[in-house]
Coordinates of C-alpha atoms and ligand atoms in Angstrom, one line a residue:
M1 CA 8.8 7.6 19.7
E2 CA 6.7 10.4 20.7
I3 CA 6.0 13.2 18.4
N4 CA 5.0 16.5 20.1
E5 CA 1.3 17.6 19.5
F6 CA 0.7 14.7 17.1
Q7 CA -3.0 13.6 17.2
G8 CA -2.8 10.9 14.6
Q9 CA -1.8 7.3 14.8
R10 CA 1.8 6.2 15.6
I11 CA 2.5 2.8 14.2
T12 CA 5.9 1.2 15.2
A13 CA 7.3 -2.5 15.0
G14 CA 5.1 -4.8 17.1
H15 CA 1.9 -2.8 16.5
A16 CA -0.9 -5.0 15.1
E17 CA -1.3 -2.9 12.1
Y18 CA 2.5 -2.5 11.5
D19 CA 2.8 -5.1 8.6
T20 CA -0.2 -3.9 6.8
A21 CA 0.7 -0.1 7.4
R22 CA 4.2 -0.7 6.0
A23 CA 2.8 -2.8 2.9
V24 CA 2.7 -0.8 -0.4
W25 CA 1.0 -1.8 -3.8
N26 CA 4.0 -3.6 -5.1
G27 CA 4.6 -6.5 -3.0
A28 CA 8.3 -6.9 -3.9
I29 CA 8.9 -3.8 -1.6
D30 CA 9.6 -5.1 1.8
R31 CA 10.7 -2.1 4.1
H32 CA 10.7 -1.6 7.9
P33 CA 10.3 2.0 8.9
R34 CA 11.1 2.9 12.5
L35 CA 7.8 5.0 12.7
I36 CA 4.7 5.3 10.6
A37 CA 2.9 8.5 11.5
R38 CA -0.5 8.3 10.2
C39 CA -1.6 11.9 10.0
S40 CA -5.1 13.2 11.1
G41 CA -4.8 16.6 9.6
T42 CA -2.2 19.3 8.3
A43 CA -1.0 20.1 11.8
D44 CA 0.1 16.3 12.3
V45 CA 2.3 16.7 9.0
V46 CA 3.9 19.7 10.4
A47 CA 4.7 18.0 13.8
A48 CA 6.1 14.8 11.8
V49 CA 8.4 16.8 9.4
R50 CA 9.7 18.9 12.3
F51 CA 10.2 15.6 14.6
A52 CA 12.0 13.9 11.6
R53 CA 14.3 16.8 11.1
E54 CA 15.1 17.0 14.8
H55 CA 15.8 13.3 14.9
D56 CA 17.7 13.2 11.5
L57 CA 15.2 10.6 10.2
E58 CA 15.0 9.6 6.7
I59 CA 11.4 10.6 5.4
A60 CA 9.2 8.8 3.1
V61 CA 5.8 10.3 2.1
R62 CA 2.7 8.1 1.5
G63 CA -0.2 9.1 -0.5
G64 CA -1.9 6.1 -2.0
G65 CA 1.3 3.9 -1.7
H66 CA 1.1 2.9 -5.4
G67 CA 4.3 3.8 -6.7
V68 CA 5.8 1.0 -8.5
A69 CA 9.2 2.0 -6.9
G70 CA 8.0 1.9 -3.3
S71 CA 9.2 5.3 -2.3
A72 CA 6.1 5.7 0.0
V73 CA 7.9 3.5 2.4
C74 CA 11.6 3.5 3.7
D75 CA 13.8 1.6 6.0
D76 CA 14.5 2.6 9.4
G77 CA 13.1 6.3 8.9
I78 CA 9.6 7.8 9.3
V79 CA 6.7 7.3 6.9
I80 CA 4.4 10.4 6.9
D81 CA 1.4 8.6 6.0
L82 CA -1.7 10.5 4.6
S83 CA -3.8 7.4 4.0
A84 CA -6.3 8.5 6.6
K85 CA -7.1 11.7 4.9
R86 CA -9.3 10.6 2.0
A87 CA -12.0 13.3 2.0
V88 CA -13.3 15.0 -1.3
R89 CA -15.5 18.0 -1.2
V90 CA -17.2 18.8 -4.4
D91 CA -18.5 22.5 -5.1
P92 CA -20.9 21.7 -8.1
A93 CA -21.7 25.3 -8.6
R94 CA -18.0 26.3 -9.1
R95 CA -17.3 22.8 -10.7
T96 CA -14.3 22.2 -8.3
A97 CA -13.2 19.5 -5.9
Q98 CA -11.1 19.9 -2.8
V99 CA -9.3 16.6 -2.2
Q100 CA -7.3 15.7 0.7
G101 CA -3.6 14.3 0.2
G102 CA -4.3 10.6 1.0
A103 CA -7.4 10.2 -1.3
L104 CA -7.6 7.5 -4.0
W105 CA -9.0 8.3 -7.5
G106 CA -12.0 6.0 -6.8
D107 CA -12.8 8.4 -3.9
V108 CA -12.8 11.4 -6.3
D109 CA -14.7 9.7 -9.0
Q110 CA -17.3 8.6 -6.6
Q111 CA -17.8 12.0 -5.2
T112 CA -17.5 14.0 -8.4
Q113 CA -19.8 11.7 -10.5
A114 CA -22.7 12.2 -8.0
H115 CA -22.8 15.7 -9.6
G116 CA -22.2 14.4 -13.2
L117 CA -18.7 15.9 -13.1
A118 CA -15.1 14.5 -13.3
T119 CA -11.5 15.5 -13.9
T120 CA -8.6 13.5 -15.4
G121 CA -7.5 10.9 -13.1
G122 CA -5.8 7.3 -13.1
I123 CA -7.3 4.4 -15.0
V124 CA -7.3 2.3 -11.7
G125 CA -9.4 3.2 -8.8
H126 CA -7.0 2.4 -6.0
T127 CA -4.3 4.7 -7.3
G128 CA -3.4 7.6 -5.1
V129 CA -4.3 11.3 -6.1
A130 CA -1.2 12.7 -4.6
G131 CA 1.7 10.8 -6.3
L132 CA -0.2 10.6 -9.7
T133 CA -1.0 14.4 -9.8
L134 CA 2.4 15.6 -8.8
G135 CA 4.0 13.6 -11.7
G136 CA 1.6 14.8 -14.1
G137 CA -1.6 12.4 -14.2
I138 CA -2.5 10.6 -17.4
G139 CA -5.9 8.9 -17.9
W140 CA -9.0 8.5 -20.2
L141 CA -10.1 12.0 -20.1
M142 CA -6.8 13.7 -20.8
R143 CA -7.3 14.3 -24.5
K144 CA -10.4 16.2 -23.8
H145 CA -9.6 17.8 -20.5
G146 CA -5.6 17.7 -20.4
L147 CA -3.4 16.1 -17.7
T148 CA -4.4 16.0 -14.1
I149 CA -2.0 18.8 -13.4
D150 CA -3.7 21.0 -16.1
N151 CA -7.0 20.9 -13.8
L152 CA -5.1 21.6 -10.7
L153 CA -6.0 25.0 -9.4
A154 CA -4.2 25.0 -6.0
A155 CA -2.5 23.0 -3.4
E156 CA -1.8 23.1 0.3
M157 CA 1.8 21.8 1.2
V158 CA 4.0 21.5 4.2
T159 CA 7.6 22.5 3.5
A160 CA 10.9 21.2 4.8
E161 CA 10.8 23.9 7.4
G162 CA 7.4 22.6 8.7
S163 CA 5.5 25.6 7.5
V164 CA 2.1 25.5 5.6
V165 CA 2.1 27.2 2.2
H166 CA -0.4 27.6 -0.5
A167 CA 0.5 27.2 -4.1
S168 CA -1.6 28.5 -7.1
A169 CA -1.3 30.9 -10.1
D170 CA -1.4 33.7 -7.5
E171 CA 0.5 32.3 -4.5
H172 CA 4.0 30.9 -4.8
P173 CA 3.6 30.4 -8.6
D174 CA 7.2 29.1 -9.0
L175 CA 6.1 26.3 -6.6
F176 CA 3.0 25.8 -8.1
W177 CA 4.7 25.3 -11.6
A178 CA 7.0 22.7 -10.0
L179 CA 4.3 20.7 -8.2
R180 CA 2.7 20.3 -11.5
G181 CA 5.2 17.5 -12.7
G182 CA 8.2 17.6 -10.4
G183 CA 6.9 14.9 -8.1
G184 CA 7.1 14.9 -4.3
N185 CA 10.4 17.0 -4.1
F186 CA 9.1 20.1 -2.5
G187 CA 7.2 19.0 0.5
V188 CA 4.0 17.1 1.7
V189 CA 1.0 18.0 -0.2
T190 CA -2.1 17.8 2.3
S191 CA -4.7 18.9 -0.2
F192 CA -5.4 19.8 -3.9
R193 CA -8.2 21.8 -5.5
F194 CA -9.3 20.7 -9.1
A195 CA -11.2 22.0 -11.8
L196 CA -14.1 19.5 -12.9
H197 CA -16.0 19.1 -16.1
P198 CA -19.2 17.5 -17.1
V199 CA -18.6 13.7 -17.9
G200 CA -21.3 11.0 -18.2
P201 CA -22.5 9.8 -15.7
T202 CA -23.0 7.3 -18.6
V203 CA -20.3 7.0 -21.1
V204 CA -19.5 4.8 -24.0
A205 CA -16.5 2.7 -22.8
G206 CA -14.7 -0.6 -22.6
P207 CA -12.3 -2.8 -24.5
V208 CA -12.2 -5.0 -27.8
F209 CA -9.8 -7.9 -27.5
W210 CA -8.5 -9.7 -30.4
A211 CA -6.1 -12.9 -30.6
A212 CA -2.3 -12.2 -29.8
E213 CA -1.4 -13.3 -33.4
D214 CA -3.4 -10.2 -34.8
A215 CA -1.3 -7.8 -32.8
A216 CA 0.7 -6.2 -35.4
E217 CA -2.3 -5.8 -37.7
V218 CA -4.4 -4.5 -34.9
L219 CA -1.4 -2.0 -33.9
R220 CA -1.2 -0.9 -37.7
F221 CA -5.0 -0.2 -37.6
Y222 CA -4.7 1.7 -34.2
R223 CA -2.1 4.0 -35.4
D224 CA -4.5 5.5 -37.8
F225 CA -7.5 5.2 -35.7
A226 CA -5.9 7.0 -32.8
A227 CA -4.4 9.6 -34.9
D228 CA -8.0 10.6 -36.3
A229 CA -9.7 10.0 -33.0
P230 CA -11.7 13.1 -31.6
D231 CA -10.4 14.5 -28.3
E232 CA -13.3 13.0 -26.4
L233 CA -11.9 9.5 -27.3
G234 CA -9.3 8.3 -24.8
N235 CA -7.7 5.1 -25.9
I236 CA -5.3 2.5 -24.2
V237 CA -3.8 -0.5 -25.9
K238 CA -2.8 -3.7 -23.9
L239 CA -0.9 -6.5 -25.0
C240 CA -1.6 -9.0 -22.3
T241 CA -3.5 -12.1 -21.6
V242 CA -7.6 -12.0 -21.3
P243 CA -8.0 -11.1 -17.6
P244 CA -10.4 -13.7 -15.9
L245 CA -13.1 -11.2 -15.1
P246 CA -16.6 -12.5 -14.5
V247 CA -17.8 -10.4 -17.3
I248 CA -15.6 -12.5 -19.9
P249 CA -16.5 -16.0 -20.8
E250 CA -14.0 -18.6 -19.0
D251 CA -12.7 -20.2 -22.3
L252 CA -11.0 -16.8 -23.2
H253 CA -9.4 -16.4 -19.6
W254 CA -5.6 -16.0 -19.7
R255 CA -5.5 -16.4 -23.5
P256 CA -2.7 -14.1 -25.1
A257 CA -4.5 -11.0 -26.6
I258 CA -4.3 -7.4 -27.8
A259 CA -6.9 -4.9 -26.4
V260 CA -7.9 -1.5 -27.4
G261 CA -9.8 0.2 -24.5
S262 CA -11.8 3.4 -25.2
C263 CA -13.7 6.1 -23.3
Y264 CA -15.7 8.7 -25.0
A265 CA -16.0 11.7 -22.7
G266 CA -19.1 13.0 -24.6
G267 CA -22.6 12.0 -25.7
I268 CA -23.7 8.4 -26.1
E269 CA -24.6 8.6 -29.7
E270 CA -21.3 10.5 -30.8
G271 CA -19.5 7.9 -28.6
E272 CA -21.0 4.9 -30.6
R273 CA -20.0 6.6 -33.8
A274 CA -16.3 7.2 -32.6
V275 CA -15.7 3.5 -31.8
E276 CA -17.5 2.0 -34.8
A277 CA -14.4 1.6 -36.8
L278 CA -12.6 0.0 -34.0
R279 CA -15.2 -2.6 -33.2
G280 CA -15.6 -3.5 -36.9
F281 CA -12.1 -4.1 -37.3
G282 CA -10.8 -7.9 -37.8
S283 CA -12.3 -10.6 -36.0
P284 CA -12.4 -9.6 -32.3
L285 CA -12.3 -12.3 -29.5
I286 CA -14.9 -10.2 -27.5
D287 CA -16.2 -6.7 -27.7
L288 CA -17.0 -5.1 -24.3
I289 CA -17.6 -1.5 -25.3
A290 CA -20.9 -0.5 -24.2
P291 CA -22.7 2.4 -22.4
K292 CA -21.9 2.3 -18.7
P293 CA -21.4 4.5 -15.8
Y294 CA -17.9 6.3 -15.8
V295 CA -17.3 5.1 -12.2
A296 CA -17.8 1.5 -13.3
H297 CA -15.3 1.9 -16.2
Q298 CA -12.9 3.7 -13.8
C299 CA -12.6 0.6 -11.7
A300 CA -13.0 -2.0 -14.2
L301 CA -9.2 -2.5 -14.1
D302 CA -8.8 -2.6 -10.3
D303 CA -8.9 -6.4 -9.8
T304 CA -6.2 -6.9 -12.6
V305 CA -3.6 -5.1 -10.8
P306 CA -4.2 -6.0 -7.0
H307 CA -2.1 -4.9 -4.1
G308 CA 0.6 -7.5 -3.0
W309 CA 1.6 -9.0 -6.3
H310 CA 5.2 -8.4 -7.4
Y311 CA 5.7 -5.6 -10.1
Y312 CA 8.6 -4.4 -12.1
W313 CA 8.2 -1.7 -14.8
K314 CA 10.1 -0.2 -17.6
S315 CA 8.6 2.7 -19.6
T316 CA 9.4 5.3 -22.4
N317 CA 7.6 7.6 -24.6
L318 CA 7.4 6.9 -28.3
A319 CA 7.8 9.3 -31.0
G320 CA 5.3 7.4 -33.4
L321 CA 4.2 3.9 -34.2
S322 CA 6.3 3.2 -37.3
D323 CA 6.0 -0.4 -38.7
D324 CA 9.4 -1.2 -37.2
V325 CA 8.3 -0.1 -33.6
I326 CA 5.2 -2.3 -34.1
S327 CA 7.2 -5.2 -34.9
V328 CA 9.4 -4.7 -31.8
I329 CA 6.3 -4.4 -29.6
A330 CA 4.4 -7.2 -31.1
D331 CA 7.4 -9.5 -31.1
H332 CA 8.4 -8.7 -27.4
A333 CA 5.2 -8.5 -25.6
Y334 CA 4.4 -12.1 -25.6
R335 CA 7.8 -13.3 -24.5
A336 CA 6.8 -12.6 -21.0
N337 CA 7.1 -15.3 -18.5
S338 CA 3.9 -14.6 -16.2
P339 CA 0.4 -14.4 -17.6
R340 CA -0.1 -11.3 -15.4
T341 CA 2.4 -9.5 -17.2
Y342 CA 1.5 -6.9 -19.9
A343 CA 2.5 -4.0 -21.9
A344 CA 0.2 -0.9 -22.3
M345 CA 0.3 2.2 -24.4
F346 CA -1.4 5.3 -23.6
H347 CA -2.4 7.8 -26.4
F348 CA -1.7 11.6 -25.9
E349 CA -2.1 14.4 -28.2
G350 CA -5.4 16.3 -28.0
A351 CA -5.5 18.8 -25.1
V352 CA -2.4 17.5 -23.6
A353 CA -0.2 18.7 -26.5
R354 CA -2.1 22.2 -26.7
V355 CA -0.8 23.2 -23.4
P356 CA 2.5 25.2 -23.8
N357 CA 5.6 23.1 -23.0
D358 CA 6.8 25.6 -20.3
A359 CA 3.4 26.0 -18.5
T360 CA 4.1 23.1 -16.1
A361 CA 6.9 20.9 -15.1
Y362 CA 5.6 18.2 -17.3
A363 CA 8.0 18.0 -20.3
G364 CA 7.4 16.8 -23.8
R365 CA 3.9 17.3 -24.3
D366 CA 3.8 18.0 -28.1
A367 CA 6.5 15.7 -29.2
V368 CA 5.1 12.5 -27.8
P369 CA 2.0 10.7 -29.2
H370 CA 2.3 7.6 -27.3
N371 CA 3.8 6.2 -24.1
I372 CA 4.5 2.5 -23.4
I373 CA 4.6 0.8 -20.0
I374 CA 6.1 -2.6 -19.6
H375 CA 4.5 -4.2 -16.7
G376 CA 6.0 -7.2 -15.1
A377 CA 3.8 -8.9 -12.8
W378 CA 4.0 -12.2 -10.9
L379 CA 2.9 -13.8 -7.6
P380 CA 4.8 -13.4 -4.3
E381 CA 5.4 -17.1 -4.3
Q382 CA 6.9 -16.9 -7.9
A383 CA 9.5 -14.5 -6.9
D384 CA 12.4 -16.8 -7.4
E385 CA 10.9 -18.8 -10.3
I386 CA 9.6 -15.8 -12.4
G387 CA 10.7 -12.5 -10.9
A388 CA 14.3 -12.3 -12.1
A389 CA 13.2 -13.5 -15.7
E390 CA 10.4 -11.1 -15.9
T391 CA 12.8 -8.2 -14.6
E392 CA 15.0 -9.3 -17.4
W393 CA 12.4 -9.4 -20.0
A394 CA 11.2 -6.0 -19.1
R395 CA 14.7 -4.5 -19.4
G396 CA 15.3 -6.5 -22.7
F397 CA 11.9 -5.0 -24.2
L398 CA 13.1 -1.5 -23.3
R399 CA 16.6 -2.0 -25.0
A400 CA 14.6 -3.2 -28.2
L401 CA 12.8 -0.2 -28.2
E402 CA 15.9 2.0 -27.7
P403 CA 16.3 3.0 -31.5
H404 CA 12.7 3.8 -31.8
R405 CA 11.9 5.6 -28.5
A406 CA 11.6 9.4 -27.9
E407 CA 14.2 10.7 -25.4
S408 CA 11.5 11.2 -22.8
V409 CA 9.6 9.2 -20.2
Y410 CA 6.8 9.8 -17.7
V411 CA 8.3 10.3 -14.2
N412 CA 5.6 8.2 -12.5
F413 CA 6.3 5.1 -14.6
L414 CA 10.0 4.9 -13.4
S415 CA 11.2 2.0 -11.2
A416 CA 13.6 2.3 -8.3
D417 CA 16.5 1.2 -10.2
E418 CA 16.7 3.8 -13.0
G419 CA 19.0 6.3 -11.7
P420 CA 19.5 10.1 -12.2
G421 CA 19.9 9.9 -16.0
R422 CA 16.3 8.8 -16.4
I423 CA 15.0 11.3 -14.0
R424 CA 16.6 14.0 -16.1
E425 CA 15.2 12.3 -19.3
A426 CA 11.7 12.7 -17.8
Y427 CA 12.1 16.6 -17.6
G428 CA 14.6 17.3 -20.4
P429 CA 17.5 19.8 -19.5
G430 CA 15.5 23.2 -19.5
V431 CA 12.6 21.9 -17.1
Y432 CA 15.3 20.1 -15.1
D433 CA 17.2 23.0 -14.3
R434 CA 14.2 25.1 -13.5
L435 CA 13.1 22.4 -11.0
V436 CA 16.6 22.3 -9.4
D437 CA 16.3 26.1 -8.8
I438 CA 13.0 25.7 -7.2
K439 CA 14.1 22.7 -5.1
T440 CA 17.1 24.7 -4.0
K441 CA 14.6 27.5 -2.7
Y442 CA 12.0 25.4 -1.0
D443 CA 14.1 22.2 0.1
P444 CA 18.0 23.2 0.1
D445 CA 18.9 20.2 2.3
N446 CA 17.0 17.7 0.2
V447 CA 14.9 16.6 3.1
F448 CA 12.4 15.1 0.6
H449 CA 14.7 12.8 -1.4
H450 CA 13.0 9.4 -0.8
N451 CA 11.4 9.7 -4.4
Q452 CA 12.4 10.5 -8.0
N453 CA 14.9 12.9 -6.7
I454 CA 15.8 16.2 -7.9
R455 CA 18.9 17.4 -6.0
P456 CA 19.3 21.0 -4.9
R457 CA 22.3 22.9 -5.9
S458 CA 23.7 22.8 -2.3
G459 CA 22.6 19.1 -1.8
Ligands
LIG501 C1 -1.9 -0.1 -11.1 C2 -1.3 1.4 -11.4 C3 -2.1 2.2 -12.3 C4 -1.6 3.3 -12.5 N1 -2.2 4.1 -13.4 C5 -2.0 5.4 -13.7 C6 -2.5 6.3 -14.7 O1 -3.6 5.8 -15.2 N2 -2.3 7.4 -14.8 C7 -1.0 8.0 -14.2 O2 -0.8 9.1 -14.3 N3 -0.4 7.2 -13.4 C8 -0.8 5.9 -13.1 N4 0.0 5.2 -12.3 C9 1.3 5.6 -11.8 C10 1.0 6.5 -10.6 O3 0.7 7.8 -11.0 C11 2.0 6.4 -9.5 O4 2.1 5.1 -9.0 C12 2.0 7.5 -8.3 O5 2.9 7.4 -7.5 C13 0.6 7.2 -7.4 O6 0.5 8.0 -6.4 P1 0.3 7.5 -4.9 O7 0.0 8.6 -4.1 O8 -0.4 6.2 -4.8 O9 1.9 7.3 -4.8 P2 2.9 6.7 -3.3 O10 3.4 5.5 -3.6 O11 2.2 7.0 -2.3 O12 3.9 7.9 -3.4 C14 4.9 7.9 -4.5 C15 5.5 9.1 -4.3 O13 4.8 10.3 -4.6 C16 5.0 11.4 -3.6 N5 3.8 11.6 -2.9 C17 3.0 10.8 -2.6 N6 2.0 11.4 -1.8 C18 2.5 12.6 -1.6 C19 2.0 13.9 -0.9 N7 0.7 13.8 -0.3 N8 2.7 14.9 -0.9 C20 4.0 14.9 -1.6 N9 4.4 14.0 -2.1 C21 3.7 12.7 -2.2 C22 6.3 10.9 -2.8 O14 7.5 11.4 -3.4 C23 6.1 9.5 -2.9 O15 7.5 8.8 -2.7 C24 -0.4 3.9 -12.1 C25 0.3 3.1 -10.9 C26 -0.3 1.9 -10.7 C27 0.4 1.0 -9.8

């Protein structure tokens, strides 16, 4: 398959790299595209979009390939693959970073931290910038600096017609609004410009682990601790097994536990004070909070969620942490079948909630203090033995949360089997209808539908 004026790499079945190029983070996804068009620049993306339309090919767009739903790869069609475009250019004077559409968060953190700067990004270094940003972007820094999209200043995008447009507050403001939460529905984003903030480079960060038996008690303590936390303090809870990382004594490895991870985006002394009560609570198994480089904290979890394991997620936002919801969480979390599985909770509020709800296409900012992600994970060779049971466990966990959950969900945490109802739920009716209008304007034929799809009116 020859694409006119394409300078990147074309990978088809039989090519030595075909199997690695079609693999995504979630090893349960096994799709065979007809062509992977690994783009070397914006012009290649234009050529690939036009080629796909001329030949009526299904299009999948790949940023970091991290989406649990596996929408970065399709069967039989073309993958517009940006993975070779990972450059990050920092302007320290203006405190901005220009980031190419295939970059990973590890790339961004590395370059921005060289100047003592950062922006809100994902908590795992090998997550793609593009997909994460387009869905909203939550992470350690969000309570101080907002979501990733709250730091997005501009984007370059190739439309369904194969034209290049720029979106910002001044250019195509409707598109700029939609790109901040509406996912990959509007075109292929080739670069992003982000605002940066002074962070670290040393921050007080890390997890404290307690035994799983203490989970309900820790969660009740955490409810108040999180509610009173300063904006600088980002917190994430994990109900998991202790990961077998070199920094953790071997006798604790794989032991069921609850962890509260923190990262203080401010001074070391204030950071130490902010986590004092957390570290003093109960009888921790191990306390790994310490001053450390922000870049090290940002990739500390990378090995706990490697590429190639099989994953299945369920998620919901939570209106609060009542005693009842805490009981459900503490009860269900440890009924998983695989020691690689966990449930994690992100704490919002702070700067996230202060941005007006209609400012971006990310819905429900002020009504949602917590989010829970039910993260089933097992080894590929356990697919038959554990996969189905783990999937059922995740679904059952979400069903048990039904009476307690907020009617909203983070779009980037949706699996492939959720259906249009949950995509609507991610946005709520007002935001969803506005997204449909903008989709109808920029992609009336729904060329970009291999995603959490917002259908145009005519589609
Ligand atoms: C281990 C792990 C940790 C995570 N942690 C976080 C976290 O801390 N915070 C958070 O907010 N999310 C997190 N996520 C979710 C993450 O936001 C999504 O998985 C997101 O899709 C990752 O982006 P990607 O570019 O790697 O996606 P991909 O799988 O490459 O793409 C997913 C979809 O995004 C769209 N897309 C991707 N690239 C482009 C592009 N250049 N132009 C247009 N559309 C594009 C397409 O619709 C594509 O189908 C995490 C995911 C994983 C697996």
